[in-house]
Amino acid sequence: MVPYAIVVWNWPETPIIILVILLVALVGRWLLVRMIRRASNLAVERAKRRREEQGTQNEPLHLARYAARAATMGSLLRSLTNAVIAVLTVLTILATLGIPLTPLLASAGVGGVALGFGAQSLVKDYLSGIFMIVEDQYGVGDLVDLGEATGTVEDVGLRVTRLRDGSGQVWYIRNGEIVRVGNQSQGWSTATIDIPVDTSESSTRVIEILGQVAADVGADAEWEKVLLEEPKVVGVQSVEAGRMTIRIVAKTQPNQQFGVQRAILDRGSQALKDAGVKGPRVLPSPPTL
């Protein structure tokens, strides 16, 4: 049986000791919260500088994302700090009053072991979520490949990441189950445009025409903030029966390559048509036996 607790109350020593314990706990909490806030801001600033070095512009979406990451990390660490300090303070006060802590700690230890076995996956999800946020692996608005699904991230939580794929379907993926992340929104993207023409056409002439189209798109004010470099004609990509493919590449802001691809393809096709360049031949299918 658990022995009866004997509360030691010496006036005025005991109240003074309790007040000192509470004062130390409050001061310690204030210092830790201040350190957490500073560490969170420094982590976000490092991620922000890395994005700037990669060429990502500080658009309002990105600025809001940095603020959200700082708030999430700060809130999590402050809650953890408050819980730890509160438990330590209560235990210290109970020990000061002479209340035996051995039965309480033994019960808490058994309960903690049982809870740990039952919540392994939950702890794994939360730890993975914390590291994903701190390391800025991805954020809201990023186009990512998480293995299980590919799409645009709509929400990043400590336990679950929500993203929407190209068909509009929403996926909820536990952070602990994500083993690889392919982020197409960090740094820059590449627009790749393949334009087919007839194999009888002069590749030099076609490349010259498409080179002028690439230069015109690069000088267009509509794409000035999207393009990081002027589009370039790489050359002949492949030659097949009746078809010669010319490739153009352009370095763009993250997730902005699709608009550039459509613009270059539209202008290039029209320029080749105006110059009288023939499109690829459609060869007859072989007879079936």
GROMACS .gro file of C-alpha atoms in nm:
model
  289
    1MET     CA    1   0.000   0.000   0.000
    2VAL     CA    2   0.102   0.358  -0.059
    3PRO     CA    3   0.189   0.528   0.273
    4TYR     CA    4  -0.009   0.830   0.375
    5ALA     CA    5   0.148   1.157   0.260
    6ILE     CA    6   0.266   1.387   0.534
    7VAL     CA    7   0.241   1.748   0.426
    8VAL     CA    8   0.523   1.955   0.574
    9TRP     CA    9   0.413   2.314   0.625
   10ASN     CA   10   0.655   2.532   0.815
   11TRP     CA   11   0.556   2.894   0.839
   12PRO     CA   12   0.695   3.103   0.682
   13GLU     CA   13   0.968   2.887   0.521
   14THR     CA   14   0.739   2.664   0.311
   15PRO     CA   15   0.540   2.945   0.142
   16ILE     CA   16   0.861   3.130   0.067
   17ILE     CA   17   1.017   2.820  -0.089
   18ILE     CA   18   0.705   2.764  -0.302
   19LEU     CA   19   0.710   3.127  -0.416
   20VAL     CA   20   1.078   3.095  -0.509
   21ILE     CA   21   1.004   2.778  -0.708
   22LEU     CA   22   0.722   2.952  -0.895
   23LEU     CA   23   0.941   3.257  -0.962
   24VAL     CA   24   1.225   3.041  -1.097
   25ALA     CA   25   0.977   2.852  -1.318
   26LEU     CA   26   0.834   3.175  -1.462
   27VAL     CA   27   1.179   3.323  -1.528
   28GLY     CA   28   1.299   2.998  -1.684
   29ARG     CA   29   0.990   2.982  -1.904
   30TRP     CA   30   1.040   3.343  -2.018
   31LEU     CA   31   1.405   3.275  -2.110
   32LEU     CA   32   1.325   2.952  -2.294
   33VAL     CA   33   1.035   3.108  -2.489
   34ARG     CA   34   1.262   3.397  -2.589
   35MET     CA   35   1.529   3.153  -2.709
   36ILE     CA   36   1.269   2.948  -2.899
   37ARG     CA   37   1.133   3.256  -3.074
   38ARG     CA   38   1.482   3.364  -3.175
   39ALA     CA   39   1.579   3.015  -3.296
   40SER     CA   40   1.258   2.985  -3.500
   41ASN     CA   41   1.316   3.321  -3.667
   42LEU     CA   42   1.678   3.232  -3.746
   43ALA     CA   43   1.573   2.900  -3.903
   44VAL     CA   44   1.313   3.073  -4.119
   45GLU     CA   45   1.560   3.344  -4.223
   46ARG     CA   46   1.812   3.080  -4.331
   47ALA     CA   47   1.548   2.909  -4.544
   48LYS     CA   48   1.448   3.246  -4.688
   49ARG     CA   49   1.806   3.331  -4.783
   50ARG     CA   50   1.847   2.989  -4.943
   51ARG     CA   51   1.538   3.049  -5.156
   52GLU     CA   52   1.674   3.390  -5.259
   53GLU     CA   53   2.008   3.236  -5.361
   54GLN     CA   54   1.821   2.978  -5.569
   55GLY     CA   55   1.639   3.256  -5.752
   56THR     CA   56   1.296   3.232  -5.590
   57GLN     CA   57   1.130   3.572  -5.564
   58ASN     CA   58   0.984   3.700  -5.237
   59GLU     CA   59   0.624   3.693  -5.348
   60PRO     CA   60   0.346   3.748  -5.093
   61LEU     CA   61   0.277   3.373  -5.092
   62HIS     CA   62   0.634   3.297  -4.990
   63LEU     CA   63   0.639   3.569  -4.725
   64ALA     CA   64   0.317   3.433  -4.575
   65ARG     CA   65   0.469   3.087  -4.583
   66TYR     CA   66   0.773   3.198  -4.383
   67ALA     CA   67   0.547   3.359  -4.124
   68ALA     CA   68   0.334   3.043  -4.101
   69ARG     CA   69   0.641   2.824  -4.051
   70ALA     CA   70   0.772   3.049  -3.776
   71ALA     CA   71   0.434   3.050  -3.602
   72THR     CA   72   0.402   2.670  -3.626
   73MET     CA   73   0.747   2.598  -3.489
   74GLY     CA   74   0.717   2.858  -3.216
   75SER     CA   75   0.375   2.734  -3.106
   76LEU     CA   76   0.489   2.371  -3.091
   77LEU     CA   77   0.806   2.442  -2.892
   78ARG     CA   78   0.630   2.682  -2.656
   79SER     CA   79   0.360   2.424  -2.581
   80LEU     CA   80   0.626   2.161  -2.513
   81THR     CA   81   0.819   2.402  -2.290
   82ASN     CA   82   0.509   2.497  -2.092
   83ALA     CA   83   0.422   2.132  -2.034
   84VAL     CA   84   0.771   2.036  -1.917
   85ILE     CA   85   0.808   2.337  -1.687
   86ALA     CA   86   0.461   2.282  -1.540
   87VAL     CA   87   0.533   1.917  -1.459
   88LEU     CA   88   0.872   1.996  -1.305
   89THR     CA   89   0.723   2.278  -1.099
   90VAL     CA   90   0.442   2.064  -0.962
   91LEU     CA   91   0.680   1.780  -0.874
   92THR     CA   92   0.919   2.020  -0.701
   93ILE     CA   93   0.639   2.174  -0.495
   94LEU     CA   94   0.508   1.829  -0.396
   95ALA     CA   95   0.858   1.728  -0.286
   96THR     CA   96   0.886   2.050  -0.085
   97LEU     CA   97   0.561   1.964   0.095
   98GLY     CA   98   0.698   1.622   0.181
   99ILE     CA   99   0.460   1.425  -0.041
  100PRO     CA  100   0.626   1.096  -0.157
  101LEU     CA  101   0.677   1.097  -0.532
  102THR     CA  102   0.793   0.739  -0.581
  103PRO     CA  103   0.444   0.587  -0.632
  104LEU     CA  104   0.345   0.875  -0.859
  105LEU     CA  105   0.658   0.848  -1.071
  106ALA     CA  106   0.627   0.469  -1.092
  107SER     CA  107   0.267   0.496  -1.215
  108ALA     CA  108   0.364   0.765  -1.463
  109GLY     CA  109   0.652   0.551  -1.588
  110VAL     CA  110   0.430   0.250  -1.651
  111GLY     CA  111   0.170   0.469  -1.822
  112GLY     CA  112   0.438   0.638  -2.032
  113VAL     CA  113   0.576   0.304  -2.151
  114ALA     CA  114   0.228   0.182  -2.245
  115LEU     CA  115   0.149   0.508  -2.421
  116GLY     CA  116   0.482   0.500  -2.604
  117PHE     CA  117   0.416   0.152  -2.744
  118GLY     CA  118   0.066   0.249  -2.852
  119ALA     CA  119   0.160   0.582  -3.008
  120GLN     CA  120   0.481   0.499  -3.196
  121SER     CA  121   0.336   0.589  -3.535
  122LEU     CA  122   0.188   0.912  -3.398
  123VAL     CA  123   0.522   1.018  -3.250
  124LYS     CA  124   0.694   0.929  -3.579
  125ASP     CA  125   0.445   1.146  -3.772
  126TYR     CA  126   0.496   1.445  -3.543
  127LEU     CA  127   0.876   1.420  -3.545
  128SER     CA  128   0.879   1.393  -3.924
  129GLY     CA  129   0.647   1.694  -3.948
  130ILE     CA  130   0.874   1.900  -3.725
  131PHE     CA  131   1.184   1.824  -3.933
  132MET     CA  132   0.998   1.890  -4.261
  133ILE     CA  133   0.893   2.233  -4.136
  134VAL     CA  134   1.235   2.320  -3.990
  135GLU     CA  135   1.423   2.205  -4.301
  136ASP     CA  136   1.174   2.375  -4.537
  137GLN     CA  137   1.143   2.063  -4.752
  138TYR     CA  138   0.818   2.195  -4.896
  139GLY     CA  139   0.540   2.439  -4.817
  140VAL     CA  140   0.194   2.553  -4.917
  141GLY     CA  141   0.175   2.616  -5.292
  142ASP     CA  142   0.468   2.389  -5.384
  143LEU     CA  143   0.430   2.124  -5.655
  144VAL     CA  144   0.573   1.808  -5.500
  145ASP     CA  145   0.606   1.435  -5.557
  146LEU     CA  146   0.569   1.251  -5.225
  147GLY     CA  147   0.581   0.902  -5.369
  148GLU     CA  148   0.222   0.816  -5.282
  149ALA     CA  149   0.083   1.117  -5.468
  150THR     CA  150   0.193   1.414  -5.677
  151GLY     CA  151   0.025   1.753  -5.662
  152THR     CA  152   0.012   2.099  -5.510
  153VAL     CA  153   0.051   2.126  -5.132
  154GLU     CA  154  -0.254   2.285  -4.969
  155ASP     CA  155  -0.164   2.240  -4.602
  156VAL     CA  156   0.137   2.125  -4.402
  157GLY     CA  157   0.057   2.001  -4.052
  158LEU     CA  158   0.269   1.836  -3.787
  159ARG     CA  159   0.097   1.499  -3.847
  160VAL     CA  160  -0.055   1.512  -4.198
  161THR     CA  161   0.026   1.683  -4.528
  162ARG     CA  162  -0.266   1.764  -4.760
  163LEU     CA  163  -0.213   1.804  -5.134
  164ARG     CA  164  -0.432   1.814  -5.445
  165ASP     CA  165  -0.330   1.633  -5.763
  166GLY     CA  166  -0.390   1.737  -6.123
  167SER     CA  167  -0.735   1.574  -6.136
  168GLY     CA  168  -0.854   1.769  -5.831
  169GLN     CA  169  -0.838   1.475  -5.591
  170VAL     CA  170  -0.723   1.561  -5.237
  171TRP     CA  171  -0.463   1.339  -5.071
  172TYR     CA  172  -0.390   1.321  -4.697
  173ILE     CA  173  -0.046   1.172  -4.633
  174ARG     CA  174   0.096   1.100  -4.288
  175ASN     CA  175   0.432   1.270  -4.246
  176GLY     CA  176   0.587   0.957  -4.099
  177GLU     CA  177   0.510   0.765  -4.420
  178ILE     CA  178   0.691   1.013  -4.649
  179VAL     CA  179   1.032   0.867  -4.733
  180ARG     CA  180   1.120   1.094  -5.028
  181VAL     CA  181   1.021   1.439  -5.147
  182GLY     CA  182   1.055   1.571  -5.501
  183ASN     CA  183   0.994   1.947  -5.496
  184GLN     CA  184   0.949   2.119  -5.831
  185SER     CA  185   0.896   2.462  -5.674
  186GLN     CA  186   1.235   2.525  -5.517
  187GLY     CA  187   1.489   2.730  -5.707
  188TRP     CA  188   1.376   2.719  -6.070
  189SER     CA  189   1.197   2.511  -6.332
  190THR     CA  190   1.277   2.420  -6.691
  191ALA     CA  191   1.039   2.463  -6.981
  192THR     CA  192   1.107   2.203  -7.253
  193ILE     CA  193   0.945   2.252  -7.595
  194ASP     CA  194   0.975   1.996  -7.874
  195ILE     CA  195   0.860   2.115  -8.218
  196PRO     CA  196   0.839   1.852  -8.497
  197VAL     CA  197   0.896   1.930  -8.866
  198ASP     CA  198   0.938   1.727  -9.180
  199THR     CA  199   1.274   1.553  -9.223
  200SER     CA  200   1.314   1.712  -9.567
  201GLU     CA  201   1.345   2.057  -9.410
  202SER     CA  202   1.683   2.217  -9.342
  203SER     CA  203   1.762   2.187  -8.972
  204THR     CA  204   1.977   2.501  -8.990
  205ARG     CA  205   1.691   2.709  -9.131
  206VAL     CA  206   1.440   2.573  -8.879
  207ILE     CA  207   1.678   2.639  -8.586
  208GLU     CA  208   1.732   2.994  -8.712
  209ILE     CA  209   1.357   3.062  -8.725
  210LEU     CA  210   1.297   2.912  -8.379
  211GLY     CA  211   1.596   3.101  -8.239
  212GLN     CA  212   1.432   3.427  -8.341
  213VAL     CA  213   1.109   3.313  -8.176
  214ALA     CA  214   1.299   3.233  -7.854
  215ALA     CA  215   1.465   3.575  -7.858
  216ASP     CA  216   1.129   3.747  -7.909
  217VAL     CA  217   0.976   3.562  -7.613
  218GLY     CA  218   1.278   3.648  -7.400
  219ALA     CA  219   1.239   4.017  -7.484
  220ASP     CA  220   0.864   4.019  -7.424
  221ALA     CA  221   0.766   4.219  -7.115
  222GLU     CA  222   0.492   3.965  -7.041
  223TRP     CA  223   0.754   3.698  -6.962
  224GLU     CA  224   1.025   3.923  -6.821
  225LYS     CA  225   0.954   3.832  -6.457
  226VAL     CA  226   0.895   3.465  -6.535
  227LEU     CA  227   1.210   3.387  -6.736
  228LEU     CA  228   1.542   3.364  -6.552
  229GLU     CA  229   1.736   3.324  -6.878
  230GLU     CA  230   1.657   3.379  -7.245
  231PRO     CA  231   1.513   3.063  -7.409
  232LYS     CA  232   1.766   2.870  -7.614
  233VAL     CA  233   1.732   2.635  -7.911
  234VAL     CA  234   1.924   2.322  -7.814
  235GLY     CA  235   1.909   2.173  -8.163
  236VAL     CA  236   1.784   1.852  -8.321
  237GLN     CA  237   1.647   1.625  -8.049
  238SER     CA  238   1.553   1.325  -8.260
  239VAL     CA  239   1.503   1.212  -8.620
  240GLU     CA  240   1.246   0.949  -8.706
  241ALA     CA  241   1.067   0.837  -9.021
  242GLY     CA  242   0.917   1.157  -9.163
  243ARG     CA  243   0.972   1.356  -8.841
  244MET     CA  244   1.257   1.575  -8.714
  245THR     CA  245   1.217   1.724  -8.364
  246ILE     CA  246   1.381   2.053  -8.261
  247ARG     CA  247   1.408   2.122  -7.886
  248ILE     CA  248   1.393   2.459  -7.709
  249VAL     CA  249   1.461   2.499  -7.334
  250ALA     CA  250   1.396   2.792  -7.100
  251LYS     CA  251   1.482   2.846  -6.733
  252THR     CA  252   1.186   2.992  -6.545
  253GLN     CA  253   1.060   3.077  -6.200
  254PRO     CA  254   0.931   2.774  -6.007
  255ASN     CA  255   0.610   2.626  -6.152
  256GLN     CA  256   0.598   2.890  -6.428
  257GLN     CA  257   0.730   2.671  -6.711
  258PHE     CA  258   0.391   2.569  -6.847
  259GLY     CA  259   0.292   2.918  -6.962
  260VAL     CA  260   0.631   2.966  -7.129
  261GLN     CA  261   0.597   2.631  -7.303
  262ARG     CA  262   0.259   2.725  -7.448
  263ALA     CA  263   0.380   3.068  -7.561
  264ILE     CA  264   0.691   2.936  -7.737
  265LEU     CA  265   0.504   2.645  -7.894
  266ASP     CA  266   0.231   2.875  -8.025
  267ARG     CA  267   0.471   3.136  -8.163
  268GLY     CA  268   0.712   2.876  -8.299
  269SER     CA  269   0.441   2.684  -8.483
  270GLN     CA  270   0.304   3.004  -8.633
  271ALA     CA  271   0.651   3.126  -8.737
  272LEU     CA  272   0.729   2.796  -8.909
  273LYS     CA  273   0.392   2.802  -9.084
  274ASP     CA  274   0.451   3.157  -9.208
  275ALA     CA  275   0.795   3.057  -9.336
  276GLY     CA  276   0.649   2.765  -9.531
  277VAL     CA  277   0.814   2.496  -9.321
  278LYS     CA  278   0.631   2.167  -9.359
  279GLY     CA  279   0.511   1.973  -9.060
  280PRO     CA  280   0.599   1.607  -8.997
  281ARG     CA  281   0.474   1.355  -9.249
  282VAL     CA  282   0.223   1.096  -9.143
  283LEU     CA  283   0.342   0.769  -9.287
  284PRO     CA  284   0.084   0.505  -9.382
  285SER     CA  285   0.047   0.220  -9.138
  286PRO     CA  286   0.185  -0.116  -9.251
  287PRO     CA  287  -0.079  -0.359  -9.376
  288THR     CA  288  -0.204  -0.605  -9.123
  289LEU     CA  289  -0.176  -0.973  -9.198
   0.00000   0.00000   0.00000
